[in-house]
Short mmCIF file of C-alpha atoms in Angstrom, two decimals:
data_model
loop_
_atom_site.label_atom_id
_atom_site.label_comp_id
_atom_site.label_asym_id
_atom_site.label_seq_id
_atom_site.Cartn_x
_atom_site.Cartn_y
_atom_site.Cartn_z
CA MET A 1 103.41 90.52 78.04
CA ARG A 2 103.95 89.11 81.54
CA ILE A 3 102.74 91.54 84.18
CA GLY A 4 103.96 91.71 87.74
CA LEU A 5 101.73 93.58 90.25
CA ALA A 6 102.88 95.12 93.54
CA LEU A 7 99.91 96.26 95.62
CA SER A 8 100.78 98.51 98.61
CA GLY A 9 99.31 98.81 102.06
CA GLY A 10 96.94 101.54 103.18
CA GLY A 11 93.88 99.93 104.78
CA PHE A 12 90.59 99.92 102.81
CA ARG A 13 91.77 103.00 100.95
CA ALA A 14 94.40 100.75 99.36
CA THR A 15 92.03 97.81 98.95
CA VAL A 16 89.56 99.73 96.79
CA PHE A 17 92.14 101.84 94.95
CA HIS A 18 93.92 98.63 93.85
CA LEU A 19 90.59 97.12 92.85
CA GLY A 20 90.22 100.04 90.49
CA VAL A 21 93.74 99.48 89.09
CA LEU A 22 92.81 95.84 88.43
CA ALA A 23 89.59 97.03 86.77
CA ARG A 24 91.67 99.09 84.33
CA LEU A 25 93.67 96.02 83.39
CA ALA A 26 90.48 93.96 83.10
CA GLU A 27 89.04 96.51 80.68
CA GLU A 28 91.57 95.30 78.10
CA ARG A 29 91.53 91.72 79.38
CA ARG A 30 95.01 92.09 80.88
CA LEU A 31 94.31 90.24 84.13
CA GLU A 32 95.10 87.09 82.17
CA ASP A 33 98.67 88.44 81.70
CA VAL A 34 99.42 88.71 85.40
CA THR A 35 102.16 86.25 86.39
CA PHE A 36 103.25 87.62 89.81
CA LEU A 37 101.45 89.33 92.60
CA SER A 38 103.19 90.83 95.64
CA THR A 39 100.95 92.42 98.28
CA VAL A 40 101.10 94.23 101.63
CA SER A 41 98.34 94.94 104.18
CA GLY A 42 95.42 96.58 102.31
CA GLY A 43 96.79 95.15 99.08
CA SER A 44 96.72 91.67 100.63
CA VAL A 45 93.12 92.20 101.68
CA CYS A 46 92.32 93.23 98.10
CA ALA A 47 93.92 90.14 96.60
CA ALA A 48 92.31 87.83 99.22
CA LEU A 49 88.85 89.24 98.38
CA VAL A 50 89.52 88.77 94.69
CA TYR A 51 90.50 85.14 95.21
CA ALA A 52 87.68 84.42 97.68
CA ASN A 53 85.11 85.66 95.18
CA SER A 54 86.48 83.63 92.27
CA GLY A 55 86.72 80.18 93.83
CA PHE A 56 90.29 80.86 95.02
CA GLU A 57 91.52 81.02 91.43
CA TRP A 58 92.83 84.13 89.73
CA PRO A 59 89.79 85.47 87.84
CA THR A 60 89.43 86.09 84.17
CA SER A 61 88.82 89.74 83.27
CA ASP A 62 85.16 89.06 82.53
CA HIS A 63 84.59 87.18 85.80
CA PHE A 64 86.32 90.01 87.68
CA ARG A 65 83.92 92.53 86.22
CA ASP A 66 80.71 90.50 86.41
CA GLU A 67 81.20 88.67 89.72
CA VAL A 68 84.15 89.80 91.80
CA VAL A 69 83.77 93.56 91.89
CA PRO A 70 79.98 93.58 92.64
CA ARG A 71 80.49 91.18 95.50
CA VAL A 72 83.44 93.05 96.96
CA ARG A 73 81.60 96.34 96.64
CA GLU A 74 78.65 94.95 98.55
CA LEU A 75 80.90 93.51 101.21
CA LEU A 76 82.94 96.63 101.85
CA THR A 77 79.88 98.91 101.88
CA THR A 78 77.76 96.72 104.18
CA GLN A 79 80.16 94.89 106.51
CA ASP A 80 82.13 96.73 109.16
CA LEU A 81 85.33 94.74 109.82
CA GLN A 82 86.61 97.32 112.26
CA ARG A 83 83.46 97.22 114.38
CA GLY A 84 83.36 93.45 114.21
CA LEU A 85 86.95 93.33 115.56
CA VAL A 86 86.11 95.72 118.40
CA TRP A 87 83.06 93.61 119.30
CA ARG A 88 85.15 90.43 119.44
CA VAL A 89 87.71 92.20 121.68
CA LEU A 90 84.98 93.40 124.07
CA THR A 91 83.44 89.96 124.23
CA SER A 92 86.76 88.32 125.09
CA VAL A 93 87.62 91.01 127.66
CA LEU A 94 84.32 90.41 129.47
CA GLN A 95 85.22 86.73 129.71
CA SER A 96 88.86 87.34 130.65
CA PRO A 97 90.03 90.91 131.37
CA LEU A 98 93.71 89.94 130.77
CA SER A 99 92.80 89.19 127.11
CA LEU A 100 92.90 92.99 126.55
CA LEU A 101 96.68 92.67 126.44
CA GLU A 102 96.64 89.98 123.78
CA THR A 103 97.14 90.44 120.01
CA ARG A 104 94.02 90.68 117.86
CA ALA A 105 95.48 89.05 114.76
CA ASP A 106 93.69 85.79 115.42
CA ASP A 107 90.37 87.68 115.73
CA PHE A 108 91.15 89.49 112.47
CA SER A 109 91.80 86.18 110.71
CA ALA A 110 88.61 84.68 112.13
CA LEU A 111 86.55 87.59 110.81
CA LEU A 112 88.07 87.24 107.38
CA LYS A 113 87.04 83.60 107.37
CA GLU A 114 83.60 83.84 108.99
CA ASP A 115 82.27 87.11 107.53
CA TRP A 116 84.28 87.52 104.30
CA GLY A 117 84.51 83.96 103.04
CA ILE A 118 88.33 83.81 103.04
CA THR A 119 88.22 80.12 103.92
CA ALA A 120 91.09 78.55 101.95
CA SER A 121 94.40 77.52 103.40
CA LEU A 122 97.67 79.01 102.18
CA SER A 123 98.65 75.64 100.67
CA GLU A 124 95.52 75.65 98.50
CA LEU A 125 96.52 78.75 96.52
CA PRO A 126 97.08 78.15 92.80
CA GLU A 127 100.61 78.40 91.38
CA ASN A 128 99.63 81.05 88.79
CA PRO A 129 99.92 83.85 89.28
CA ARG A 130 102.51 83.41 92.00
CA TRP A 131 101.18 85.37 94.98
CA MET A 132 103.57 86.63 97.68
CA ILE A 133 101.94 87.97 100.86
CA ASN A 134 104.41 90.13 102.76
CA ALA A 135 104.75 90.67 106.49
CA ALA A 136 107.65 91.80 108.74
CA CYS A 137 109.24 89.37 111.23
CA TYR A 138 109.95 91.05 114.56
CA GLU A 139 112.59 88.55 115.58
CA THR A 140 114.72 88.69 112.41
CA GLY A 141 113.84 92.17 111.17
CA ARG A 142 113.31 90.78 107.69
CA ASN A 143 110.55 90.53 105.11
CA TRP A 144 108.52 87.40 105.93
CA ARG A 145 106.91 86.00 102.80
CA PHE A 146 103.87 83.72 102.70
CA GLU A 147 103.38 81.76 99.49
CA GLY A 148 101.36 78.70 98.56
CA PHE A 149 104.35 76.42 98.60
CA ARG A 150 106.54 77.94 101.34
CA MET A 151 106.80 80.64 103.98
CA GLY A 152 109.61 82.20 105.99
CA ASP A 153 112.56 84.49 105.57
CA TYR A 154 116.20 83.91 104.72
CA VAL A 155 117.47 84.54 108.29
CA LEU A 156 115.16 82.24 110.21
CA GLY A 157 114.65 79.75 107.40
CA TYR A 158 111.80 78.45 105.27
CA THR A 159 109.22 75.71 105.55
CA TYR A 160 107.10 73.92 103.01
CA ASP A 161 104.45 73.28 105.70
CA THR A 162 101.98 75.95 104.65
CA ASP A 163 98.77 74.35 105.82
CA ILE A 164 97.65 77.48 107.68
CA PRO A 165 94.53 79.61 107.06
CA LEU A 166 94.97 82.14 104.28
CA GLY A 167 93.31 84.56 106.72
CA ASP A 168 96.33 84.19 109.05
CA ALA A 169 98.72 85.26 106.34
CA VAL A 170 96.53 88.26 105.40
CA ALA A 171 96.07 89.20 109.05
CA ALA A 172 99.88 89.11 109.54
CA SER A 173 100.39 91.25 106.50
CA ALA A 174 97.85 93.79 107.85
CA ALA A 175 98.79 93.57 111.58
CA VAL A 176 99.19 97.26 112.31
CA PRO A 177 101.26 97.75 115.48
CA GLY A 178 99.21 99.05 118.38
CA LEU A 179 95.89 98.33 116.68
CA VAL A 180 95.77 94.71 115.56
CA GLY A 181 99.07 93.38 116.82
CA PRO A 182 101.24 90.60 115.50
CA LEU A 183 100.32 87.13 114.34
CA VAL A 184 102.18 84.74 116.64
CA LEU A 185 103.40 81.72 114.72
CA ASP A 186 104.70 78.62 116.51
CA THR A 187 107.71 77.37 114.60
CA GLN A 188 108.15 74.07 116.47
CA PRO A 189 105.51 71.89 114.74
CA ARG A 190 107.11 72.50 111.34
CA SER A 191 110.26 71.37 109.51
CA TRP A 192 112.55 74.22 108.56
CA PHE A 193 115.47 74.49 106.17
CA LYS A 194 117.87 76.95 104.60
CA TYR A 195 119.09 76.94 101.04
CA LYS A 196 122.73 75.89 100.59
CA ASP A 197 123.09 77.78 97.34
CA ARG A 198 122.89 81.54 97.46
CA LEU A 199 121.07 83.03 94.49
CA SER A 200 120.93 86.68 93.60
CA GLY A 201 119.17 88.87 91.13
CA VAL A 202 116.83 87.37 88.56
CA LYS A 203 117.83 83.81 89.43
CA GLU A 204 115.90 84.10 92.69
CA GLN A 205 112.66 84.08 90.72
CA MET A 206 112.53 80.34 90.16
CA ASP A 207 109.18 78.65 89.89
CA PRO A 208 108.02 76.61 92.93
CA ASP A 209 109.05 73.26 91.33
CA SER A 210 112.59 74.56 90.72
CA HIS A 211 112.85 75.81 94.27
CA MET A 212 111.81 72.37 95.53
CA HIS A 213 114.88 70.87 93.78
CA ARG A 214 117.41 73.29 95.28
CA LYS A 215 119.93 71.95 97.76
CA THR A 216 118.86 72.59 101.33
CA GLU A 217 119.94 71.83 104.87
CA GLU A 218 117.72 71.31 107.86
CA THR A 219 117.71 74.02 110.47
CA THR A 220 116.15 74.60 113.84
CA PRO A 221 114.86 78.15 114.19
CA GLU A 222 116.46 80.19 116.90
CA TYR A 223 112.99 81.23 118.04
CA SER A 224 110.19 78.87 119.15
CA LYS A 225 107.68 81.59 118.15
CA VAL A 226 107.88 84.48 115.75
CA HIS A 227 105.82 87.61 115.72
CA LEU A 228 104.67 88.74 112.30
CA TRP A 229 103.67 92.36 111.88
CA ASP A 230 102.29 94.63 109.20
CA GLY A 231 104.41 94.17 106.05
CA GLY A 232 104.34 97.93 105.52
CA ILE A 233 106.89 98.35 108.29
CA TYR A 234 109.49 96.72 106.05
CA ASP A 235 108.31 97.51 102.52
CA ASN A 236 104.89 99.10 102.10
CA LEU A 237 105.05 98.71 98.28
CA GLY A 238 105.74 94.97 98.34
CA LEU A 239 108.49 95.44 95.79
CA GLU A 240 111.18 93.24 97.24
CA GLY A 241 109.59 90.14 95.74
CA LEU A 242 109.56 91.60 92.23
CA HIS A 243 112.47 94.03 92.00
CA ASN A 244 116.19 93.61 92.44
CA PHE A 245 118.26 96.83 92.74
CA VAL A 246 120.99 95.49 90.47
CA ASP A 247 119.13 93.40 87.87
CA GLY A 248 115.68 95.08 87.79
CA TRP A 249 112.55 93.00 87.41
CA ARG A 250 112.71 89.42 88.41
CA GLU A 251 112.51 86.66 85.83
CA GLY A 252 108.99 86.09 84.63
CA VAL A 253 108.03 89.80 84.66
CA ASP A 254 108.15 91.88 81.49
CA PHE A 255 106.10 94.79 82.79
CA LEU A 256 105.94 95.86 86.44
CA ILE A 257 103.00 97.88 87.82
CA ALA A 258 103.58 99.25 91.31
CA SER A 259 100.26 100.46 92.74
CA SER A 260 100.81 102.75 95.74
CA ALA A 261 97.86 103.82 97.86
CA SER A 262 99.98 105.12 100.73
CA GLY A 263 98.37 108.27 101.99
CA ARG A 264 100.02 111.09 103.89
CA PRO A 265 101.34 110.57 107.43
CA GLN A 266 98.45 111.30 109.82
CA SER A 267 100.06 111.09 113.27
CA LYS A 268 101.28 114.60 114.08
CA GLY A 269 100.12 115.21 117.65
CA TYR A 270 102.21 114.92 120.79
CA ARG A 271 100.23 112.43 122.83
CA ARG A 272 102.25 109.30 123.55
CA TRP A 273 100.38 107.09 121.12
CA GLN A 274 100.61 109.75 118.41
CA VAL A 275 104.35 110.04 118.95
CA ILE A 276 104.76 106.27 118.65
CA LEU A 277 102.78 106.14 115.44
CA ARG A 278 104.73 109.12 114.07
CA ILE A 279 108.02 107.38 114.84
CA ILE A 280 106.74 104.37 112.87
CA ASP A 281 105.56 106.64 110.02
CA ILE A 282 108.91 108.36 109.44
CA PRO A 283 111.02 105.27 108.44
CA MET A 284 108.08 103.70 106.59
CA TYR A 285 107.73 106.74 104.32
CA GLN A 286 111.51 106.98 103.86
CA VAL A 287 111.59 103.30 102.73
CA LEU A 288 108.62 104.00 100.42
CA ALA A 289 110.45 106.96 98.90
CA LEU A 290 113.64 104.99 98.35
CA ARG A 291 111.86 102.02 96.77
CA SER A 292 109.72 104.15 94.52
CA ARG A 293 112.76 106.13 93.33
CA ALA A 294 114.59 102.84 92.68
CA ILE A 295 111.96 101.58 90.24
CA VAL A 296 111.54 105.01 88.59
CA GLU A 297 115.32 104.88 88.04
CA ARG A 298 114.86 101.52 86.30
CA PHE A 299 112.23 103.13 84.04
CA LYS A 300 114.31 106.15 83.11
CA VAL A 301 117.90 104.86 83.04
CA HIS A 302 117.65 101.17 82.31
CA LYS A 303 114.52 101.32 80.17
CA ASP A 304 112.75 98.55 82.14
CA GLN A 305 109.08 98.52 81.25
CA GLY A 306 106.51 99.41 83.86
CA SER A 307 104.50 102.09 85.61
CA TYR A 308 104.23 103.60 89.09
CA VAL A 309 100.58 104.24 89.81
CA HIS A 310 100.20 106.55 92.84
CA ILE A 311 97.02 107.59 94.59
CA GLY A 312 96.37 111.34 94.45
CA ASN A 313 98.10 111.85 91.10
CA THR A 314 95.87 113.86 88.75
CA CYS A 315 95.65 113.50 85.00
CA GLU A 316 97.33 116.88 84.35
CA TYR A 317 100.17 116.12 86.79
CA VAL A 318 100.92 112.73 85.22
CA LEU A 319 100.72 113.84 81.60
CA THR A 320 102.70 117.04 82.27
CA ASP A 321 105.39 115.10 84.04
CA ALA A 322 105.57 112.61 81.19
CA ARG A 323 105.84 115.49 78.69
CA LYS A 324 108.78 116.95 80.63
CA GLU A 325 110.46 113.55 80.52
CA ALA A 326 109.93 113.38 76.75
CA LEU A 327 111.45 116.86 76.32
CA ARG A 328 114.43 115.79 78.44
CA ARG A 329 114.98 112.93 76.01
CA LYS A 330 114.49 115.35 73.10
CA ASP A 331 111.62 113.17 71.86
CA LEU A 332 109.61 116.02 70.32
CA GLU A 333 107.02 113.75 68.69
CA GLU A 334 106.18 112.17 72.04
CA ALA A 335 106.08 115.60 73.71
CA ARG A 336 103.52 116.77 71.12
CA ARG A 337 101.43 113.68 71.69
CA LEU A 338 101.33 114.38 75.41
CA GLU A 339 100.65 118.09 74.94
CA ASP A 340 97.63 117.19 72.87
CA ALA A 341 96.54 114.63 75.44
CA ILE A 342 96.66 117.25 78.21
CA ALA A 343 94.29 119.47 76.25
CA ARG A 344 91.92 116.61 75.39
CA LEU A 345 91.84 114.55 78.54
CA CYS A 346 92.58 116.71 81.60
CA SER A 347 89.20 118.10 82.51
CA ASP A 348 86.81 117.43 85.39
CA SER A 349 84.25 116.15 82.89
CA LYS A 350 86.57 113.30 81.93
CA CYS A 351 88.28 112.58 85.26
CA LEU A 352 87.72 113.11 88.94
CA SER A 353 88.47 116.69 89.94
CA ASP A 354 91.71 117.58 91.71
CA ASP A 355 89.77 117.99 94.93
CA GLU A 356 88.26 114.52 94.62
CA ALA A 357 91.70 113.01 93.97
CA VAL A 358 93.00 114.68 97.11
CA ARG A 359 90.04 113.38 99.09
CA ALA A 360 90.85 109.88 97.93
CA ARG A 361 94.49 110.27 98.85
CA ASP A 362 93.79 111.80 102.28
CA MET A 363 91.18 109.28 103.36
CA GLU A 364 92.19 107.77 106.67
CA THR A 365 93.75 104.32 106.89
CA THR A 366 90.77 102.38 108.13
CA ALA A 367 88.99 99.01 108.15
CA ARG A 368 85.52 100.44 108.73
CA ARG A 369 82.53 100.08 106.46
CA LEU A 370 82.78 102.40 103.45
CA SER A 371 79.96 104.49 102.08
CA GLN A 372 78.93 103.97 98.48
CA GLU A 373 80.42 107.41 97.67
CA GLU A 374 83.76 106.52 99.25
CA PHE A 375 83.95 103.21 97.42
CA GLU A 376 83.12 104.78 94.04
CA ARG A 377 85.62 107.60 94.54
CA LEU A 378 88.48 105.26 95.44
CA PHE A 379 87.59 102.68 92.76
CA ARG A 380 87.22 105.26 90.01
CA HIS A 381 90.40 107.02 91.08
CA GLY A 382 92.34 103.74 90.93
CA PHE A 383 91.01 103.07 87.46
CA GLU A 384 91.76 106.59 86.21
CA VAL A 385 95.28 106.89 87.64
CA ALA A 386 96.20 103.54 86.08
CA ASP A 387 94.51 104.60 82.82
CA TYR A 388 96.30 107.90 82.25
CA THR A 389 99.64 106.76 83.78
CA LEU A 390 99.87 103.73 81.49
CA TYR A 391 98.79 105.84 78.53
CA ALA A 392 101.24 108.65 79.40
CA TYR A 393 104.34 106.48 79.50
CA HIS A 394 103.30 103.50 77.36
CA GLY A 395 100.85 104.87 74.81
CA ASP A 396 102.00 102.35 72.23
CA GLU A 397 100.93 99.47 74.48
CA PHE A 398 98.02 100.96 76.46
CA LYS A 399 95.44 103.17 74.93
CA TYR A 400 93.53 105.76 76.96
CA ILE A 401 90.04 104.45 77.77
CA GLY A 402 88.36 106.96 80.10
CA TYR A 403 86.30 105.77 83.05
CA SER A 404 83.04 107.26 81.69
CA LYS A 405 83.47 105.22 78.49
CA SER A 406 84.47 102.02 80.21
CA ARG A 407 82.31 99.07 81.14
CA TRP A 408 82.71 99.98 84.82
CA SER A 409 80.77 103.27 84.60
CA GLN A 410 77.70 101.26 83.73
CA SER A 411 78.15 98.50 86.34
#
């Protein structure tokens, strides 16, 4: 089974939740099945940390458990990226007061390199799994995609010159407007092109070598510089790289897991900055709703294989919803299986309580140091939601493990 992963934005809440989802896959040694990875913001930070702590290769399931997770846990519970960014800003302002008006994306990237060990360049990323880091281009209004072999968007064009710090790509993906600010990329030193052939649907998912043999024409970007913002503005689930509305999953993906750690909108006041953030929130959550409904439609109507793993979902909610779906299909045997599972599995002794799930969902979007309790809650919740969601809808392929019986509860 070839697995495609879409990891949403959501700050460190998303970073750790996704880490738990990956841990559930690692429990059955499924990380080896991952062929595509599409990430946004906190999901991009998660993937970058995974790569940085496995020699910038995709880890085996055992290495992920024994080496990656312990290192990432220590990093996120001892290092304060948010405070480090503020300190760098204050230092630069003391030297030059006008620097207060500048973007902080470069500082964000430098911290990822200096303090977190994200030292590779984009061009050094391995081909497998194919990792797409998503940002939003202010000038074109399109999804800007960073990959090991190319970067760009279909309006401005693409370049194969990807010798930039991986930290820059992650910083662009996580560049929250008003807080970090955009990554400013100079287009002039690079050669740009557009594809002559227009592909659609599953054909877009060519491997890098095939893309390199497509017919192209040189182009000069309309803009000498582009401003790359938080990818969540355009698509906070990172689904565009893996899902086509007409054809479903892109070629090379048999099973799609969309991991969403988007919390609730938090900007509800009437101060000017709160109003601005709220205006950003509204279209972001509308896009999230539309994209999530689109893939659920593929599950239900077109029978495409996959799961939508959402933070805050409890065991009883997921299994009950799956049972209702089985009854709608008149699959009485499946409905009985799920009814039995609800009685056996949905208790606080086996899963986090409903209150704890809500606390995980409602944690603020932040880049501060996490407490051990916060890390464990988010990590365990990610594992558990993936565990019972995969079991509820794909019990023939994924068994229920239970966090307390997994290797992770002892690590």
